[in-house]
Short mmCIF file of C-alpha atoms and ligand atoms in Angstrom, two decimals:
data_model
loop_
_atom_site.label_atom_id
_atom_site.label_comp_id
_atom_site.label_asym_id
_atom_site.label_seq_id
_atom_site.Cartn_x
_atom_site.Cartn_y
_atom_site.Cartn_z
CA UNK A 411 0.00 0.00 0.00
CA UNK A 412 1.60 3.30 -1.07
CA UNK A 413 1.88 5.80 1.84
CA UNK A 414 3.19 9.27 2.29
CA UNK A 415 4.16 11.52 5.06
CA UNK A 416 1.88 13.31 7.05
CA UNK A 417 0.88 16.67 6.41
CA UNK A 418 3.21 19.01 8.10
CA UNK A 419 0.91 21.27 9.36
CA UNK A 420 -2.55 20.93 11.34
CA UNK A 421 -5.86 22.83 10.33
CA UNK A 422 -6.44 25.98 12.23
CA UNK A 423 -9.47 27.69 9.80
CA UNK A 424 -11.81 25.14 8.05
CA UNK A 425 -13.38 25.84 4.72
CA UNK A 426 -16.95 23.59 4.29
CA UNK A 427 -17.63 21.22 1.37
CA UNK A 428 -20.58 19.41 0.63
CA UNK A 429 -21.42 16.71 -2.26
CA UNK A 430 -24.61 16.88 -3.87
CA UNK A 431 -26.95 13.90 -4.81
CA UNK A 432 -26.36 12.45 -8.33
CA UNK A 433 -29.42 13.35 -9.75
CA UNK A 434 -28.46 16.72 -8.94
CA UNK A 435 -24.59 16.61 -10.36
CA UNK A 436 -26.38 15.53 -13.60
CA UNK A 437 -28.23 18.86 -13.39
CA UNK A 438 -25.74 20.94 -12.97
CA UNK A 439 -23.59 19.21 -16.16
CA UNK A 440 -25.89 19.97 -18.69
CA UNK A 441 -26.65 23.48 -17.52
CA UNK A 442 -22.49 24.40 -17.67
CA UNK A 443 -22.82 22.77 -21.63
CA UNK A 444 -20.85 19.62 -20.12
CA UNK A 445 -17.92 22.26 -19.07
CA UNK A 446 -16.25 21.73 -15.61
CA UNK A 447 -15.81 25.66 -16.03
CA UNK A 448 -19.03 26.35 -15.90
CA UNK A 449 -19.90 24.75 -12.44
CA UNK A 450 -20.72 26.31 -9.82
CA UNK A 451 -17.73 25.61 -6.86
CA UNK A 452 -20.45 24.97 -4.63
CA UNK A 453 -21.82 22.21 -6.22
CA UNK A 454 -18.11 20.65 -6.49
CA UNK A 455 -16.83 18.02 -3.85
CA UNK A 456 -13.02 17.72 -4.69
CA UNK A 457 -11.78 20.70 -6.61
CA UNK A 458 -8.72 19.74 -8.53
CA UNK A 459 -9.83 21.70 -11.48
CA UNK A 460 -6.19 23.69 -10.81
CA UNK A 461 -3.83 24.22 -8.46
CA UNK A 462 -3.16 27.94 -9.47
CA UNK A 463 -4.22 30.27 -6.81
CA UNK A 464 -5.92 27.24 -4.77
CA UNK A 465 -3.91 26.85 -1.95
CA UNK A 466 -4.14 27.49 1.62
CA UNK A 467 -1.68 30.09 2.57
CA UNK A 468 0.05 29.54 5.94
CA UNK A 469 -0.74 31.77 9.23
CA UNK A 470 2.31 33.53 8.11
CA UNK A 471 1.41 34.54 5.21
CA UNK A 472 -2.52 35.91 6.95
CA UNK A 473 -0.17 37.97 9.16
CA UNK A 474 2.32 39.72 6.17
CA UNK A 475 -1.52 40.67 5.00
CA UNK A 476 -2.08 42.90 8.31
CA UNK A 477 1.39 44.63 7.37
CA UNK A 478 0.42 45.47 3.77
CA UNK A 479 1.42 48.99 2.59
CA UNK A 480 -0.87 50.02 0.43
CA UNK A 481 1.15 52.96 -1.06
CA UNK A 482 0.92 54.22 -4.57
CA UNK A 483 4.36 54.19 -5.17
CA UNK A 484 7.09 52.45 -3.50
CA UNK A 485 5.24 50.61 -0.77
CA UNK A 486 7.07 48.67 2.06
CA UNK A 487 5.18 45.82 0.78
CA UNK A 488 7.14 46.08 -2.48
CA UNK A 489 10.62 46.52 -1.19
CA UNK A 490 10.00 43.19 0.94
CA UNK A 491 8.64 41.69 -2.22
CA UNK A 492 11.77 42.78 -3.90
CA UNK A 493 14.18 41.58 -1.21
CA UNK A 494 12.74 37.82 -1.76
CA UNK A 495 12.68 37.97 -5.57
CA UNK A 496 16.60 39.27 -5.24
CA UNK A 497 17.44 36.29 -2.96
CA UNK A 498 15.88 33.80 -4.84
CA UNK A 499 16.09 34.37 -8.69
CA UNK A 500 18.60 36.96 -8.59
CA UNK A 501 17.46 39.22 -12.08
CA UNK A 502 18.36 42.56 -12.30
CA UNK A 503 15.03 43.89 -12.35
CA UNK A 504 11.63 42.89 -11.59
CA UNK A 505 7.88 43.76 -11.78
CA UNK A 506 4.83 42.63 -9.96
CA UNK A 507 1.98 41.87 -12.12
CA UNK A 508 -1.67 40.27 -11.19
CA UNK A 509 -0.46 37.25 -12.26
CA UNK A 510 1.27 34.82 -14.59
CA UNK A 511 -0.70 35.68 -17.91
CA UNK A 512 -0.06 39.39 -17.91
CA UNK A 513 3.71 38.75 -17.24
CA UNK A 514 3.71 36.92 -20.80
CA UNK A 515 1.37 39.42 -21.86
CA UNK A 516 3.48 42.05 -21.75
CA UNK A 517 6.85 39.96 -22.47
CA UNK A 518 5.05 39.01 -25.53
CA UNK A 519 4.31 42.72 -26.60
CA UNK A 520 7.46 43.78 -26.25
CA UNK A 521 9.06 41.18 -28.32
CA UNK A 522 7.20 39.07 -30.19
CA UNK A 523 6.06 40.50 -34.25
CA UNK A 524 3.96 38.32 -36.78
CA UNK A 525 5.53 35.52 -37.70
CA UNK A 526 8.37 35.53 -35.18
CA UNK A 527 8.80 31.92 -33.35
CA UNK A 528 9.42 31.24 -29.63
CA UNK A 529 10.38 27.55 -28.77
CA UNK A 530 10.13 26.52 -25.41
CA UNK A 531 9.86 22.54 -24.19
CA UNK A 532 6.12 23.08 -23.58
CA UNK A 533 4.53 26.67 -23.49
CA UNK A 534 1.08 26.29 -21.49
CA UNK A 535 -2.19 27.61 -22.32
CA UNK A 536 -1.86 31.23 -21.94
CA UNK A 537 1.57 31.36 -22.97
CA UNK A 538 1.19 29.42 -26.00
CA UNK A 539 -2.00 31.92 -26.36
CA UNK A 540 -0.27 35.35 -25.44
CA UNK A 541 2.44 34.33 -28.52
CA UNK A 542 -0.35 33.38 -30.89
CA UNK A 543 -2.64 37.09 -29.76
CA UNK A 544 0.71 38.63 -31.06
CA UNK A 545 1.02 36.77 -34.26
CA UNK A 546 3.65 34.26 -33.30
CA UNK A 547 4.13 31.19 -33.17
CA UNK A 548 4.56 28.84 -29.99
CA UNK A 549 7.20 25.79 -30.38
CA UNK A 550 7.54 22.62 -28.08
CA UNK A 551 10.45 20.48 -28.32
CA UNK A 552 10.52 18.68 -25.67
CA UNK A 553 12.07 15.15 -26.03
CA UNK A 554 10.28 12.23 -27.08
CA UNK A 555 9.91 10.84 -23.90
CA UNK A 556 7.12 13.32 -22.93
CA UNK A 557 5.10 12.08 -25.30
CA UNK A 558 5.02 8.35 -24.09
CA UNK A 559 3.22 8.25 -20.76
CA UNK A 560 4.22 5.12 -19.47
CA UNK A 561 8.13 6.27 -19.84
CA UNK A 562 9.29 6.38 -16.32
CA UNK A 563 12.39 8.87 -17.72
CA UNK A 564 12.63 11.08 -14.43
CA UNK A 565 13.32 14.29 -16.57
CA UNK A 566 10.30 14.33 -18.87
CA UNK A 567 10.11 17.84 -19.12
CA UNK A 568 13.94 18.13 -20.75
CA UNK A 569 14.32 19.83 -23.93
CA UNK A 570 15.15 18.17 -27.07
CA UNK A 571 18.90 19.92 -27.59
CA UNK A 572 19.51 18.61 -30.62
CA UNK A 573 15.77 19.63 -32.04
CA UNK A 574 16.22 22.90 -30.43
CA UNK A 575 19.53 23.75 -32.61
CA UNK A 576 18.08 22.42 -35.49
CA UNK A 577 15.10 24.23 -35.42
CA UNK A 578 17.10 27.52 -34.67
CA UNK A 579 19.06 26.89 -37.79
CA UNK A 580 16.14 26.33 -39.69
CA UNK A 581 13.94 29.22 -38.87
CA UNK A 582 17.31 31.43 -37.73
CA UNK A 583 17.52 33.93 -34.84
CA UNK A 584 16.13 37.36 -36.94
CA UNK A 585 13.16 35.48 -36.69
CA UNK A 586 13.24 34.08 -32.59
CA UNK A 587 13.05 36.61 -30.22
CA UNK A 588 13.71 34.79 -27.36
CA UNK A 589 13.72 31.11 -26.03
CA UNK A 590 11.22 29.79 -23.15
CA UNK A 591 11.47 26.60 -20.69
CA UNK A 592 8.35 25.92 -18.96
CA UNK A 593 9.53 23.85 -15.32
CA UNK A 594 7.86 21.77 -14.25
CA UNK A 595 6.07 20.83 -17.99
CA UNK A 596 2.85 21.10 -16.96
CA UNK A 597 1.32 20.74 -20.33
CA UNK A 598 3.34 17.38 -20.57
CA UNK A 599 2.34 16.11 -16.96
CA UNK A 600 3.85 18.38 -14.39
CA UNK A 601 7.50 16.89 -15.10
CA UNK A 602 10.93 18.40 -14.15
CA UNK A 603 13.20 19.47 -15.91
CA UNK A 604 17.00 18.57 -14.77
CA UNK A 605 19.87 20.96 -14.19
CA UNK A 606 21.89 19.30 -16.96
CA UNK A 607 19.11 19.95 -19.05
CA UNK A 608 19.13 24.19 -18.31
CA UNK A 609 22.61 24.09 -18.86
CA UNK A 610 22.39 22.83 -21.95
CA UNK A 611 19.04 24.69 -23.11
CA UNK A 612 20.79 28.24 -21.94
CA UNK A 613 24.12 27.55 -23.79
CA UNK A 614 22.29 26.83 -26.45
CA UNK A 615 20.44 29.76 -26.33
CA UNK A 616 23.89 31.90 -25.81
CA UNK A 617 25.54 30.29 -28.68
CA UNK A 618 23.17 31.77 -30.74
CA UNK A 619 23.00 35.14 -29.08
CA UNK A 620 19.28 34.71 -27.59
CA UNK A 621 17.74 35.69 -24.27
CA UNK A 622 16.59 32.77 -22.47
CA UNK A 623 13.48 33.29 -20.27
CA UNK A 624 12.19 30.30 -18.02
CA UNK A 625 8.74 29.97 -17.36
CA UNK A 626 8.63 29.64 -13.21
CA UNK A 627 5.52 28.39 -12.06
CA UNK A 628 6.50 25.58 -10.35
CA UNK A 629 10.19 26.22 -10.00
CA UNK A 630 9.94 24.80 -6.07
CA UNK A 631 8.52 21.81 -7.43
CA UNK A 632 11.06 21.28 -9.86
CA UNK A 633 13.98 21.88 -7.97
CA UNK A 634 12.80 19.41 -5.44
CA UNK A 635 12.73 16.88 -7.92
CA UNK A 636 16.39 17.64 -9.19
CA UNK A 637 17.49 17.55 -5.32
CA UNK A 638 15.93 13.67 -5.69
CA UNK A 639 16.58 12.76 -8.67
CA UNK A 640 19.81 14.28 -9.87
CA UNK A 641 23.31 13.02 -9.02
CA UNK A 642 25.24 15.71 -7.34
CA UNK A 643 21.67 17.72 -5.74
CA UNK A 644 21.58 15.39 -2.76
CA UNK A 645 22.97 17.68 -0.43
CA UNK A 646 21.61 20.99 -1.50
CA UNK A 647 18.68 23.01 -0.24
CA UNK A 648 15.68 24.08 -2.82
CA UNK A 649 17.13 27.70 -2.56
CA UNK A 650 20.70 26.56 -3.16
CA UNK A 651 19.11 24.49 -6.45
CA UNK A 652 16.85 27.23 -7.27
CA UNK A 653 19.26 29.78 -7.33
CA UNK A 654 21.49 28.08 -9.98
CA UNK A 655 18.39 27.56 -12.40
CA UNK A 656 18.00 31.18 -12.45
CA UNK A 657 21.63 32.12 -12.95
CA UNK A 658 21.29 30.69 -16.03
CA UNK A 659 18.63 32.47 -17.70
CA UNK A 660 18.36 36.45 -18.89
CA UNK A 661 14.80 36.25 -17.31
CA UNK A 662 11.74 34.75 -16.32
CA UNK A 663 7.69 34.75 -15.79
CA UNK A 664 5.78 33.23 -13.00
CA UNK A 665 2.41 33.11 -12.15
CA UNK A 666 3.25 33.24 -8.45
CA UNK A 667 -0.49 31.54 -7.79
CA UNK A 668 1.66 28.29 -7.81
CA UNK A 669 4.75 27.45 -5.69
CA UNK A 670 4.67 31.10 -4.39
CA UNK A 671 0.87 30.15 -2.47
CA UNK A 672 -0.31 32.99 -2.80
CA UNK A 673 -4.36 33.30 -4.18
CA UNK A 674 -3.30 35.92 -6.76
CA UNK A 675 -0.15 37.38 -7.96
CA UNK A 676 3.00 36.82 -10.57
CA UNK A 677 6.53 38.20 -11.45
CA UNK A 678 7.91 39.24 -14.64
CA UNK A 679 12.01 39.42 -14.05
CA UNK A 680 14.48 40.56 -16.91
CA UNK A 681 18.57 41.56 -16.45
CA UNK A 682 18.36 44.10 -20.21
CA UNK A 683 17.99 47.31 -18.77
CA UNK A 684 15.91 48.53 -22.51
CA UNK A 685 14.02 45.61 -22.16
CA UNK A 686 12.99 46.75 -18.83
CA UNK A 687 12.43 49.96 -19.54
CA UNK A 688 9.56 48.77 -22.45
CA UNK A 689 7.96 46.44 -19.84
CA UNK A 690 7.67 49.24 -17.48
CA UNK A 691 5.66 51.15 -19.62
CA UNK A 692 3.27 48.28 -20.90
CA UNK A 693 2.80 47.67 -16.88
CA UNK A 694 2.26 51.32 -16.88
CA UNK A 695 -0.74 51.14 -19.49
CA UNK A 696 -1.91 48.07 -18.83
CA UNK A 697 -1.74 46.71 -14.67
CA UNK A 698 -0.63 49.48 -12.87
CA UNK A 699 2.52 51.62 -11.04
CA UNK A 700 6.02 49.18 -11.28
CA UNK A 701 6.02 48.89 -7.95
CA UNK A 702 2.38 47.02 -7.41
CA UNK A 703 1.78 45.67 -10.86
CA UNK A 704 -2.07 45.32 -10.65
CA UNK A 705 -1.60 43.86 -6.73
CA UNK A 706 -2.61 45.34 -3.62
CA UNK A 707 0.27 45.85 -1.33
CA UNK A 708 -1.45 43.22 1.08
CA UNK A 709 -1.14 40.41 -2.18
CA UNK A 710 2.78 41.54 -2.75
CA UNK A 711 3.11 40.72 1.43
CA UNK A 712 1.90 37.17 1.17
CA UNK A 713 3.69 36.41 -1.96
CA UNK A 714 7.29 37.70 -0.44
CA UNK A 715 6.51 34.80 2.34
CA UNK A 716 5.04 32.30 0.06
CA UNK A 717 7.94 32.67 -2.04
CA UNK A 718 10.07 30.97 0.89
CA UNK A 719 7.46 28.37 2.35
CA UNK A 720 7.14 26.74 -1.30
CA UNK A 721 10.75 26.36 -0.61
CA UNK A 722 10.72 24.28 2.43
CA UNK A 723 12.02 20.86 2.07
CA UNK A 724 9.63 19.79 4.59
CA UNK A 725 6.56 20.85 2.75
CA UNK A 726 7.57 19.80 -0.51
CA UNK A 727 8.33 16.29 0.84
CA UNK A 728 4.89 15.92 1.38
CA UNK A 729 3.28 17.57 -1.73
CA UNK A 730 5.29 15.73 -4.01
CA UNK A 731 4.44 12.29 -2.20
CA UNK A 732 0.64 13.29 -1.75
CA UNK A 733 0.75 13.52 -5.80
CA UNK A 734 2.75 10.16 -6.17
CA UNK A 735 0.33 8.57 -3.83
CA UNK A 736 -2.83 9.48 -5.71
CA UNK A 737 -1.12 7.98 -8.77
CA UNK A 738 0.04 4.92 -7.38
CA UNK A 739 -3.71 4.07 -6.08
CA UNK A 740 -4.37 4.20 -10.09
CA UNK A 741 -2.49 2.73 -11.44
CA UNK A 742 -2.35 0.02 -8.96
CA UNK A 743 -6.20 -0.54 -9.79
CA UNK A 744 -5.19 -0.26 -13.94
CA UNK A 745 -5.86 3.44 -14.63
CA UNK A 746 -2.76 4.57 -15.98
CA UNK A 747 -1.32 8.10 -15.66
CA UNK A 748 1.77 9.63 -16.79
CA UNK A 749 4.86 8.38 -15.54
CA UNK A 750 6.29 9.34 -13.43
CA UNK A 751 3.79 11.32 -11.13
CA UNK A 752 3.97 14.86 -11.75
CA UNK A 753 5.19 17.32 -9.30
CA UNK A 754 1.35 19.35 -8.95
CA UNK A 755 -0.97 16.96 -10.32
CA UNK A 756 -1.33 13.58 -11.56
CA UNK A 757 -2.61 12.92 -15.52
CA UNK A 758 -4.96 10.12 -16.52
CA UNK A 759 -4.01 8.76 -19.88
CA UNK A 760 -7.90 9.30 -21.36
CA UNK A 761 -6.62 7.58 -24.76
CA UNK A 762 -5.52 4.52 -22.31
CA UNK A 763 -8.79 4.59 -20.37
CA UNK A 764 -11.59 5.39 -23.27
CA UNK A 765 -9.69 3.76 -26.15
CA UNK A 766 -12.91 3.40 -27.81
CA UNK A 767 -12.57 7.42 -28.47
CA UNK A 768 -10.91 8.72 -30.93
CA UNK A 769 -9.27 12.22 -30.29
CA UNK A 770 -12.06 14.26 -32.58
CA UNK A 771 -14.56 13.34 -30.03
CA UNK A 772 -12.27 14.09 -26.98
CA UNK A 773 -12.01 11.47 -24.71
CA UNK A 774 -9.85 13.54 -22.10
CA UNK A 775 -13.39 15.72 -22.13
CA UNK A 776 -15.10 12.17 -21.68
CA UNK A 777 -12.85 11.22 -18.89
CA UNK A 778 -13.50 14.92 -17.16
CA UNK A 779 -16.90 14.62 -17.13
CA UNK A 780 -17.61 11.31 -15.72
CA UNK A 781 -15.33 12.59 -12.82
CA UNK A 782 -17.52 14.77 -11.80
CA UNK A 783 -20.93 12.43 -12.44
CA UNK A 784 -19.42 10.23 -10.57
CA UNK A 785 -17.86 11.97 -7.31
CA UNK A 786 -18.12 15.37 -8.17
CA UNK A 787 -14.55 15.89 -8.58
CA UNK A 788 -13.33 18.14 -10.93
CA UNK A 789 -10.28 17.96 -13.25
CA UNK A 790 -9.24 19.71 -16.21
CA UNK A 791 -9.21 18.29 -19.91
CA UNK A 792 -5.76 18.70 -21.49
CA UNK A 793 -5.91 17.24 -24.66
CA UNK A 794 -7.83 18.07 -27.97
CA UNK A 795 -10.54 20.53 -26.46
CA UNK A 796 -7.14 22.81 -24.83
CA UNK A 797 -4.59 22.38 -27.55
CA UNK A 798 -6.16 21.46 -31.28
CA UNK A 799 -5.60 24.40 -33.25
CA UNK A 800 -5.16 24.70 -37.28
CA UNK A 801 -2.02 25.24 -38.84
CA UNK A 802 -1.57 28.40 -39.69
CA UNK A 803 -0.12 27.34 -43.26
CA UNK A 804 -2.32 24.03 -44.23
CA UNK A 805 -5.62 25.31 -42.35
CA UNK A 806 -5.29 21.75 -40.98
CA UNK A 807 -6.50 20.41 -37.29
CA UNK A 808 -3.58 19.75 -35.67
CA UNK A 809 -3.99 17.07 -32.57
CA UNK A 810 -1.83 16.99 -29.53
CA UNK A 811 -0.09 13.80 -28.82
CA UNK A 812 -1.68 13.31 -25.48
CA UNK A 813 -5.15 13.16 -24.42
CA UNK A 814 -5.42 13.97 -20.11
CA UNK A 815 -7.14 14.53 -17.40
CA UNK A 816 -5.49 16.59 -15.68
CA UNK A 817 -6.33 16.28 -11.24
CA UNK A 818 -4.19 19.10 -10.09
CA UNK A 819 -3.80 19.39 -6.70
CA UNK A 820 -4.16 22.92 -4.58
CA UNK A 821 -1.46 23.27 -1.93
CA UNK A 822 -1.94 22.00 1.70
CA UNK A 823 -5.80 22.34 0.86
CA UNK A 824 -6.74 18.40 0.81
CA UNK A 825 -5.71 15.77 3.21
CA UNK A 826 -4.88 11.60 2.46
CA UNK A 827 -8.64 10.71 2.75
CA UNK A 828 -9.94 12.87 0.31
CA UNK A 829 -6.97 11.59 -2.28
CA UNK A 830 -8.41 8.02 -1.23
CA UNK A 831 -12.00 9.35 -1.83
CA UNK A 832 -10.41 10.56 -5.38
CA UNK A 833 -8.97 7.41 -6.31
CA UNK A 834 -12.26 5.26 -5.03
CA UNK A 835 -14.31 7.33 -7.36
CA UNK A 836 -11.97 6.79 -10.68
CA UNK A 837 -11.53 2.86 -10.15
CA UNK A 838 -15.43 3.16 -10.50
CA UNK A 839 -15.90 4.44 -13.61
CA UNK A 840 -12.92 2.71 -14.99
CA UNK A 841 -15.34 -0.45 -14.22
CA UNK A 842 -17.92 1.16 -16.83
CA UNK A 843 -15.24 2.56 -19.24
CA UNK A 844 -17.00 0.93 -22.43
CA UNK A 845 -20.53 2.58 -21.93
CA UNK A 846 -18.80 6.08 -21.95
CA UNK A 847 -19.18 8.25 -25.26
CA UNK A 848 -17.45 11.19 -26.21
CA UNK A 849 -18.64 14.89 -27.26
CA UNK A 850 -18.85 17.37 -29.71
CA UNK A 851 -19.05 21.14 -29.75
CA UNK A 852 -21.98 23.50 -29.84
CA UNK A 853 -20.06 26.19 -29.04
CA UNK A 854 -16.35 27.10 -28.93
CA UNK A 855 -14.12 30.84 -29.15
CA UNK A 856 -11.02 31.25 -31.27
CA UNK A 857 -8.02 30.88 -28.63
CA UNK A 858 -8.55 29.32 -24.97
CA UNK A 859 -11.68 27.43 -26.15
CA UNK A 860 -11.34 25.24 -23.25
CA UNK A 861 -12.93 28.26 -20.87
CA UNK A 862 -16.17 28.62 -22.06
CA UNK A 863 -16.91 26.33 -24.74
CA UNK A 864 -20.00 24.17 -24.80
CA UNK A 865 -20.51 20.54 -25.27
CA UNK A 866 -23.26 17.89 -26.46
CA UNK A 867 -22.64 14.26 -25.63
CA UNK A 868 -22.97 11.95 -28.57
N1 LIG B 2328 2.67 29.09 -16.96
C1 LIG B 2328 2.33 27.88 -16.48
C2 LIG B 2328 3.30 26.75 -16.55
C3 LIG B 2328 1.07 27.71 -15.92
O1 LIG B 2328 0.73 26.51 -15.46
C4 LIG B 2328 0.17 28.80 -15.87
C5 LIG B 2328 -1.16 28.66 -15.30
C6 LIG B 2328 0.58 30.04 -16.36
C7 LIG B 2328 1.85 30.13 -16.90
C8 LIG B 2328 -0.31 31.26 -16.33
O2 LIG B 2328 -0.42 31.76 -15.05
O3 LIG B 2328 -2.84 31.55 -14.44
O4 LIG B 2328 -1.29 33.05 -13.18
O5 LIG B 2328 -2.02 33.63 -15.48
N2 LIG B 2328 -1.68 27.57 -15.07
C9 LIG B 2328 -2.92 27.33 -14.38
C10 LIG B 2328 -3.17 25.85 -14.40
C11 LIG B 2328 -4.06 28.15 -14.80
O6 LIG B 2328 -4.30 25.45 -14.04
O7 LIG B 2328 -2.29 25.08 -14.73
P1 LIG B 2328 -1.73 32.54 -14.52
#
């Protein structure tokens, strides 16, 4: 029986959940158009829709709120925000900004023109959108391993080197304004990328005389799992790993609703002086003074301590064994998820569980569904509905090579017996896998269809 540690901290403020009837869950699916984003959180048991501003901050954290500054201009708030980004990424400059999106946003507007590229292993959603809004064009090359979730390689997020140059020489660098690294992959299941692996990506980068930004989301998470899993980490702290993954790169992005625990918040860090200069002014126009960034003071507060608990080896033990744990119960009953378990969330292969559905009628949204009919849990589809887009050049549908579900789970928010409640609930409808059909749309937008689009079942 898989175990993992317990929680390292005990409940002081409770938050009340209840789970509605069946008859009612059914209800509520075909009034959100068969879209998890659509229902209402009350009528959710187990929300592991995201873990991206989901978590429970610590009493720590409720107290830096109390000493927000809520200055215009050059708050206290901000200069202890500033002191913590200093210590641990160690960029020249940095702005607050409401969170990771408009960090990209306004990276993205400042560099990218039509028909530039920007390769990265995986960009996520809104990165992969915020280069598209601009006229560019998003690039993964991660290696192949990513793409075969039973592959138990325990740096799935690497990047492809040899890809990478190739592809630079191919399109060439007038045409790349800068290179991305998502860590953890969460598109590709949450994995890590190793140190070897930056070194090589920024050098690679450098050689060809472009800025290298890394995508930070979950850049605790990550270098926990290089402190595990690399040879030569053993013996160094997350903020000693962390450190050197940022002295590599010219800048970075962060939606600081991750590893930072905060609710709402993210970071947009860059060492070019010009380049600052420009993302001052889109901040200006766009979120707010440089020294909030579209935050109250209170929000830059929580995220300075944050910044340091999703550090602590103690805490990360745990989260990264809670996830391993829910994925071990699945697989041990036959429902197979990307291996290795991901650092925030754990992936349910929906091509391995609904073979029966081919990716047109998006069995990941299939999968997503039944979740909630049956224990009104809610993932996230990531697969066909997130990431099918046309080529730009052949008009085409282009499918992704993975079809997931996608249970992310919010920091020390859940304990063991609601993973076990989780895990009860998917061995159940793996048992009536055959009767499930997949969907088609009624209604979908251009870019981030997955938001609000609608669904029939067929
Ligand atoms: N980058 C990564 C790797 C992310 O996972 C996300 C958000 C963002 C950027 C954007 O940050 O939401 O603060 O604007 N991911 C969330 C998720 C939404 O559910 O995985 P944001």
């Amino acid at each position: 029986m898989p175990t993992y540690p317990p929680e390292p901290f005990r409940i002081k403020v409770t938050e009340p959940i209840r789970l509605i009837s069946r008859e009612a869950r059914e209800a509520a699916l075909k009034e959100a158009g068969y879209n998890l984003f659509a229902v209402k959180a009350e009528d959710i048991f187990i929300d592991l829709l995201t873990d991206s501003g989901t978590g429970a901050m610590s009493q720590d954290q409720w107290a830096a709120l109390m000493r927000g500054d809520e200055s215009y201009a050059g708050a206290r708030s901000y200069l202890r925000l500033k002191q913590a980004v200093e210590d641990i990424f160690g960029f020249k400059f940095f702005v607050p900004t409401h969170q990771g999106r408009a960090a990209e946003n306004i990276l993205a507007a400042c560099l990218v023109k039509p028909g530039m590229y920007v390769p990265s292993n995986m960009h996520f959603d809104t990165t992969d959108a915020n280069i598209r809004a601009r006229g560019g064009r998003p690039t993964n090359l991660v290696i192949d391993e990513a793409f075969d979730p039973s592959n138990p390689h325990p740096f799935k997020g690497n990047m492809d080197i040899a890809k990478l140059k190739a592809f630079i020489e191919k399109i060439g660098v007038e045409k790349i304004p800068f290179g991305m690294i998502t860590v953890t992959n969460n598109a590709g299941g949450g994995q890590p990328v190793s140190m070897a692996n930056l070194k090589a990506v920024a050098e690679t980068y450098r050689s060809f005389g472009l800025p290298f930004f890394i995508d930070a989301a979950r850049y605790a998470e990550n270098a926990y799992f290089i402190k595990t899993r690399e040879a030569g980490y053993e013996n160094k702290s997350p903020i000693e790993i962390a450190r050197e993954m940022f002295s590599l790169a010219d800048g970075m992005t962060m939606s600081a609703k991750k590893d930072a625990i905060v609710n709402i918040g993210g970071l947009l860090c860059v060492n070019d002086e010009k380049l600052f200069g420009n993302v001052k002014n889109e901040l200006i126009l766009r979120e707010g003074f440089p020294t909030y960034g579209g935050l109250a003071g209170r929000d830059l507060d929580a995220m300075a301590v944050g910044l340091y608990e999703g550090l602590d080896e103690a805490y990360l033990g745990h989260r990264l064994a809670q996830t391993a744990y829910l994925a071990s119960r699945l697989n041990d009953a036959g429902i197979p998820t990307i291996q290795p378990a991901g650092g925030h969330a754990v992936y349910l292969d929906a091509h391995a569980v609904l073979p029966h559905i081919p990716n047109y009628e998006y069995p990941a949204q299939a999968l997503c569904v039944e979740a909630y009919r049956e224990g009104a849990i809610r993932g996230v589809e990531i697969g066909s509905v997130m990431f099918a887009y046309p080529d730009p050049d052949s008009g085409k549908i282009i499918y992704p090579k993975l079809e997931l579900l996608r249970l992310a789970i919010p920091r020390r928010t859940y304990t063991q017996s609601h993973m076990d409640y989780v895990a009860d609930s998917l061995i159940q409808i793996k048992a009536r896998a055959e009767s499930i059909r997949g969907y088609k749309f009624t209604y979908a937008p251009e870019l981030l269809r997955h938001f609000t689009a609608k669904f029939e079942p067929l």
